[in-house]
Coordinates of C-alpha atoms in Angstrom, one line a residue:
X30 CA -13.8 145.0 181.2
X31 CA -10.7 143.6 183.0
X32 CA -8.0 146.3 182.0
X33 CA -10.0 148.9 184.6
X34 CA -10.4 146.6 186.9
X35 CA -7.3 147.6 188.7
X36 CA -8.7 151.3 189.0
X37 CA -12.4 150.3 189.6
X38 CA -12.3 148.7 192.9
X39 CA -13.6 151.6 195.0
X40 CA -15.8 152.4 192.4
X41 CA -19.6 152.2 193.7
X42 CA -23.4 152.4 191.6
X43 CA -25.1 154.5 193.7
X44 CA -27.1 156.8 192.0
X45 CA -29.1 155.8 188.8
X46 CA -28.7 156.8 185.0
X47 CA -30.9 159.3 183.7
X48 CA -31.6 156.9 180.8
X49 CA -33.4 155.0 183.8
X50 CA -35.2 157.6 185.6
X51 CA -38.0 157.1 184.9
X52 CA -38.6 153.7 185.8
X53 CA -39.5 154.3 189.7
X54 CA -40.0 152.2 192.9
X55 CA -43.2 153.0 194.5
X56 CA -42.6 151.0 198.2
X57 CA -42.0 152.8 200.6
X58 CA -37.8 153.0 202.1
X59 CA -37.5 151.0 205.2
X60 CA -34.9 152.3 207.6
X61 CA -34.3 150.3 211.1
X62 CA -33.8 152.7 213.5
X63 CA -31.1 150.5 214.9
X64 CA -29.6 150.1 211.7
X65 CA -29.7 154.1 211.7
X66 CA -28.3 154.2 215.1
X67 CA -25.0 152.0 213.9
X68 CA -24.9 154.0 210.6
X69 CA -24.3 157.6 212.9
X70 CA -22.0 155.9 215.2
X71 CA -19.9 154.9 212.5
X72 CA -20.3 158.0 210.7
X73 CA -19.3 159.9 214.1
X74 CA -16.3 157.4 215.3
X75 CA -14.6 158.5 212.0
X76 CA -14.8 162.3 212.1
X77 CA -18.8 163.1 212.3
X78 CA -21.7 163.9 209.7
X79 CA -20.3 167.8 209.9
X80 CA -16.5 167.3 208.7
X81 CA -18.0 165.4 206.0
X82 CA -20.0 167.4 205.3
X83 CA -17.0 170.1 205.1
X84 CA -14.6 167.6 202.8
X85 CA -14.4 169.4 199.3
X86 CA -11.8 167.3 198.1
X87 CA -9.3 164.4 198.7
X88 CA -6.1 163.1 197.7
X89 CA -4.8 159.7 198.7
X90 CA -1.3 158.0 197.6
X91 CA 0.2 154.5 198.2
X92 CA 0.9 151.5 197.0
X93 CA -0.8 148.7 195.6
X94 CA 0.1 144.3 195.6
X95 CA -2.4 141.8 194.0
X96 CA -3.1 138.7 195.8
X97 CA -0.6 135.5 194.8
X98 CA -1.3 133.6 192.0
X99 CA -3.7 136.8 190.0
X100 CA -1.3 138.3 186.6
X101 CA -2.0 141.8 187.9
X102 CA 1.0 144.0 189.1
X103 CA 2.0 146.0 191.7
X104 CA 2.6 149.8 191.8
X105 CA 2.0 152.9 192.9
X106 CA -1.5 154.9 192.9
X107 CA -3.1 158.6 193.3
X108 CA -6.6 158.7 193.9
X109 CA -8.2 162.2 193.5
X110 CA -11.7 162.9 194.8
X111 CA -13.8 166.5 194.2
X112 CA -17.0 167.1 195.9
X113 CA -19.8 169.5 195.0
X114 CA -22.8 169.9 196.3
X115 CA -23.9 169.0 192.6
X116 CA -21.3 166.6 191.3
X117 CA -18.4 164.2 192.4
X118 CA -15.6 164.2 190.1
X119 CA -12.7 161.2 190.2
X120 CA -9.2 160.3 189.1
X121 CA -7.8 157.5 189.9
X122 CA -4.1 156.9 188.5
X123 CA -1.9 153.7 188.3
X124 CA 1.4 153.5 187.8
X125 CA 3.4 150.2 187.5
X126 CA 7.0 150.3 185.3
X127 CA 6.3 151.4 181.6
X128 CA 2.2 151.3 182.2
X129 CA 0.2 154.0 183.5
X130 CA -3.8 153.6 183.9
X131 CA -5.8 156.5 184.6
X132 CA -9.4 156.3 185.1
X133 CA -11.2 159.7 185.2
X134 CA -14.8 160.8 185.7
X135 CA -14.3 163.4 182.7
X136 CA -17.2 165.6 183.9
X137 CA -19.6 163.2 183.2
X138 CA -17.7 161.9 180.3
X139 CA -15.4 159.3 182.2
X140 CA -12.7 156.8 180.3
X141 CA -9.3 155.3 181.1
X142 CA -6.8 156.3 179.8
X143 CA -4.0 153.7 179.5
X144 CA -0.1 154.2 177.9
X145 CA -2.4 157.0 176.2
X146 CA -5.2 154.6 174.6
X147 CA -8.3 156.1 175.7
X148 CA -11.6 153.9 176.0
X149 CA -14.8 155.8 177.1
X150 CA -17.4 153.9 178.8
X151 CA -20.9 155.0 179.4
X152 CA -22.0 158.5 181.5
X153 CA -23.9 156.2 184.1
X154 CA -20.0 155.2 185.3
X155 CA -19.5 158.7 186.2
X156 CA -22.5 159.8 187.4
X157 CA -23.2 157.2 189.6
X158 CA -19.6 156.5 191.8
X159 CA -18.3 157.1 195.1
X160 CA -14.8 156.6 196.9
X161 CA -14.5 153.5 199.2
X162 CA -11.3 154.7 200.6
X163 CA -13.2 157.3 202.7
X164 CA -16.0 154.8 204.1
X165 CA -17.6 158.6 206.0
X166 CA -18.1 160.3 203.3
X167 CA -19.9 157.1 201.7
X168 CA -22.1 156.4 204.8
X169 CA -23.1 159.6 205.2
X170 CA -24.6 159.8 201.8
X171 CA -26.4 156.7 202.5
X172 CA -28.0 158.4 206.2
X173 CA -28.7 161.4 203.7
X174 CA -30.5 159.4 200.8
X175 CA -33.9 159.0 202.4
X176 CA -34.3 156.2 199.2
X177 CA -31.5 153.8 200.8
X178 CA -33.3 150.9 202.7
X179 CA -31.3 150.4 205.9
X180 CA -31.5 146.9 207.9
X181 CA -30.3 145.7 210.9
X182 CA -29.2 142.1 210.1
X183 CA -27.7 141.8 214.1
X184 CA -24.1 140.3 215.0
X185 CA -21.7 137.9 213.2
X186 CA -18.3 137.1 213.1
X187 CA -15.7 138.2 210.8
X188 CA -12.5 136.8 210.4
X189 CA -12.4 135.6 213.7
X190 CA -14.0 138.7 215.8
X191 CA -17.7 139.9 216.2
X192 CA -19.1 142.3 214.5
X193 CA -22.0 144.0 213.2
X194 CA -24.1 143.4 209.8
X195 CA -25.7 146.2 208.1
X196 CA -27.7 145.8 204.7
X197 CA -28.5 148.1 202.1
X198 CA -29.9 148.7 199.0
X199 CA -32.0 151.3 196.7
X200 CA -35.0 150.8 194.9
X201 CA -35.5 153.9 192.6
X202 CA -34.9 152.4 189.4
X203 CA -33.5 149.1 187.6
X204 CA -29.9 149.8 187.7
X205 CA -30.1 150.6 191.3
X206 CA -32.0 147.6 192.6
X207 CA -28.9 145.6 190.7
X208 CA -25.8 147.8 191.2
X209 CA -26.5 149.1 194.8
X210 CA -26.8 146.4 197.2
X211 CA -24.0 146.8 200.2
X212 CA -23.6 144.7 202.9
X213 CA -21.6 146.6 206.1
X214 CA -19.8 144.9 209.0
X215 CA -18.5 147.2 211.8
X216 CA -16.8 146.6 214.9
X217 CA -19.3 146.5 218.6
X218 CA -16.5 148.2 220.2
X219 CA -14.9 151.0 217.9
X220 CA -18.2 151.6 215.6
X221 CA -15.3 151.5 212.8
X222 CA -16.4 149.6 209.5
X223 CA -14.4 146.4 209.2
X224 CA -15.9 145.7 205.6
X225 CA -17.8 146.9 202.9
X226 CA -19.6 144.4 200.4
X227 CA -20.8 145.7 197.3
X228 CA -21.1 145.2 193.4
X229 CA -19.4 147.1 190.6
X230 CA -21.2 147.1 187.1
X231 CA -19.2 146.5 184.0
X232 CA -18.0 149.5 182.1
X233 CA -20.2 148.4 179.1
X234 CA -23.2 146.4 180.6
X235 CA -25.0 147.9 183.3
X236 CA -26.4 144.8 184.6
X237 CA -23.4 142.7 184.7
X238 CA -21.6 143.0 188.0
X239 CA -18.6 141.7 190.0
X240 CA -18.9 141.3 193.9
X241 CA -16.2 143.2 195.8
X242 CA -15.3 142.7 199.2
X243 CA -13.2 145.8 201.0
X244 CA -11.5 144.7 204.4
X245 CA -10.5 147.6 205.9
X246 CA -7.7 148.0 208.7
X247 CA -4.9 150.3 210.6
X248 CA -7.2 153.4 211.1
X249 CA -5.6 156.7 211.5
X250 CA -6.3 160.2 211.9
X251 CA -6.3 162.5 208.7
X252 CA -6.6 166.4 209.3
X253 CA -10.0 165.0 211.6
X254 CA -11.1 162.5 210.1
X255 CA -10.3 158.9 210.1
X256 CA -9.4 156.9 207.0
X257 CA -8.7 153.2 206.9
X258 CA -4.8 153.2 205.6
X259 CA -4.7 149.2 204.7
X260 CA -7.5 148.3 202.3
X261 CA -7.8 144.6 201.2
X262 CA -10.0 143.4 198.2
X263 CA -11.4 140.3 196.8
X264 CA -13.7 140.0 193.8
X265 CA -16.4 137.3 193.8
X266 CA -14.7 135.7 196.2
X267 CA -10.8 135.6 195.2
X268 CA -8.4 137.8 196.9
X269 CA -7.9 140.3 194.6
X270 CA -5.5 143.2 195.2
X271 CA -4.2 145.1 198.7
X272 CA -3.9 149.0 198.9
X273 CA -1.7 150.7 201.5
X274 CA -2.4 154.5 201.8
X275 CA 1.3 156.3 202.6
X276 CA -0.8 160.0 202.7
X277 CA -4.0 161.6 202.7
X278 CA -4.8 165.2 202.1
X279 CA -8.0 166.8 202.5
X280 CA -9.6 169.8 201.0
X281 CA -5.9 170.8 199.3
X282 CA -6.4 172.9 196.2
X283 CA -7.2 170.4 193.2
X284 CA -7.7 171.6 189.7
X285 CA -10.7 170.8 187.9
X286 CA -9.2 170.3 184.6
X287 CA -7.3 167.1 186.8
X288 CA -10.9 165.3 185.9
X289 CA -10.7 166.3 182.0
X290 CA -10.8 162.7 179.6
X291 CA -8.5 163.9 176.7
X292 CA -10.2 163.9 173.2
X293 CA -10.4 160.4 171.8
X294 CA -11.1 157.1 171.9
X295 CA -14.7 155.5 171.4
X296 CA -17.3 153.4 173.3

């Protein structure tokens, strides 16, 4: 569904839809321990497994510019993360002259919500997301989900400069072994994450994916930990859209009811 688009590019699959439990992997994780070992480097260059582990809630704000030659427009953005140790709630506003986008996790009943139009999508799209804009918080999951296969792929170069290639990928269910394939890169030198491939499942179709790359930049330090402020995207290979963060707050009072979908709208 291209109108979310916009709003879903740091959306991630990572956990599967109830609907799909029950279809289950039996192998066996694999986990390199020198994948492992590049995973908590990573995890520790940009603040440590602890201060993630503290992070109830973020609030980023900046500015958004598609690539040349793509119809969509620039603006401003708010992304609003919650974390529980049960539940991950979202918001992720767009505002751009007259039109304002927001795409919300609705407490399981998520939506966007644009110029007032409200389109629901399907719980999995809720249930299953994480922020890209805070790479920690998303690799520590991954070190903590003793599902996620973890291989060592060894160096490459990226844009120009070495780096190193991480795959991963969990088996627990159909949706999973579809929507959760990532493929890392990090720097030898800083441990930082340099880019983050992954897949984002249609709104609708579970199956159906696009291919997002993240190229992240221009690190800085945010109340300990450290975010990339310069995030540019591409989606199945065309240069899609560039975020630059202006501010970050962490674990600032944020209201539940900020994650409510207003009544409305239909599949």
């Amino acid at each position: 569904m291209r109108v979310a688009r916009l709003i879903l590019s740091f959306v991630l699959m990572l956990t599967s839809s109830r609907r799909l439990n029950s279809q289950q992997s039996t192998s066996s994780p694999q986990r390199d321990p020198q994948a492992l070992a590049v995973l908590q480097q990573a995890v520790a260059a940009m603040g440590g497994p602890t201060a993630m582990a503290q992070i109830q809630s973020v609030v980023a704000q900046g500015s958004v510019v598609p690539a040349p030659g793509t119809s969509a427009p620039s603006g401003s953005f708010i992304w609003e993360d919650q974390f529980t140790t049960q539940s991950h709630e979202f918001k992720a506003t767009f505002q751009s002259g007259s039109l304002t986008q927001v795409f919300v996790s609705g407490h399981g009943s998520p939506g966007l919500v644009s110029n007032g139009k409200i389109t629901k999508f399907a719980p999995y799209v809720a249930s299953t997301t994480l922020p890209f804009h805070i790479p920690a918080v998303v690799l520590a999951g991954l070190l903590a989900n003793t599902n996620c296969n973890i291989a060592f792929l060894g160096p490459t170069t990226l844009n120009g400069q070495t780096a190193v290639h991480i795959h991963l990928h969990i088996d627990t269910d159909l949706l999973q072994q579809t929507s959760s394939l990532q493929d890392w890169y990090f720097d030898p030198n800083t441990a930082l994450p340099l880019r983050v491939e992954y897949r984002i499942p249609d709104t609708h179709l579970a199956f159906k994916y696009a291919t997002i790359d993240a190229d992240f930049s221009d690190y800085r330090a945010a109340q300990g930990s450290l975010i990339p402020f310069h995030i540019a995207t591409s989606e199945d290979g065309n240069p899609r859209n560039t975020f630059s963060i202006a501010s970050v707050s962490i674990n600032s009072p944020v209201s539940t009811s900020d994650f409510d979908l207003p009544i409305g709208g239909g599949l």
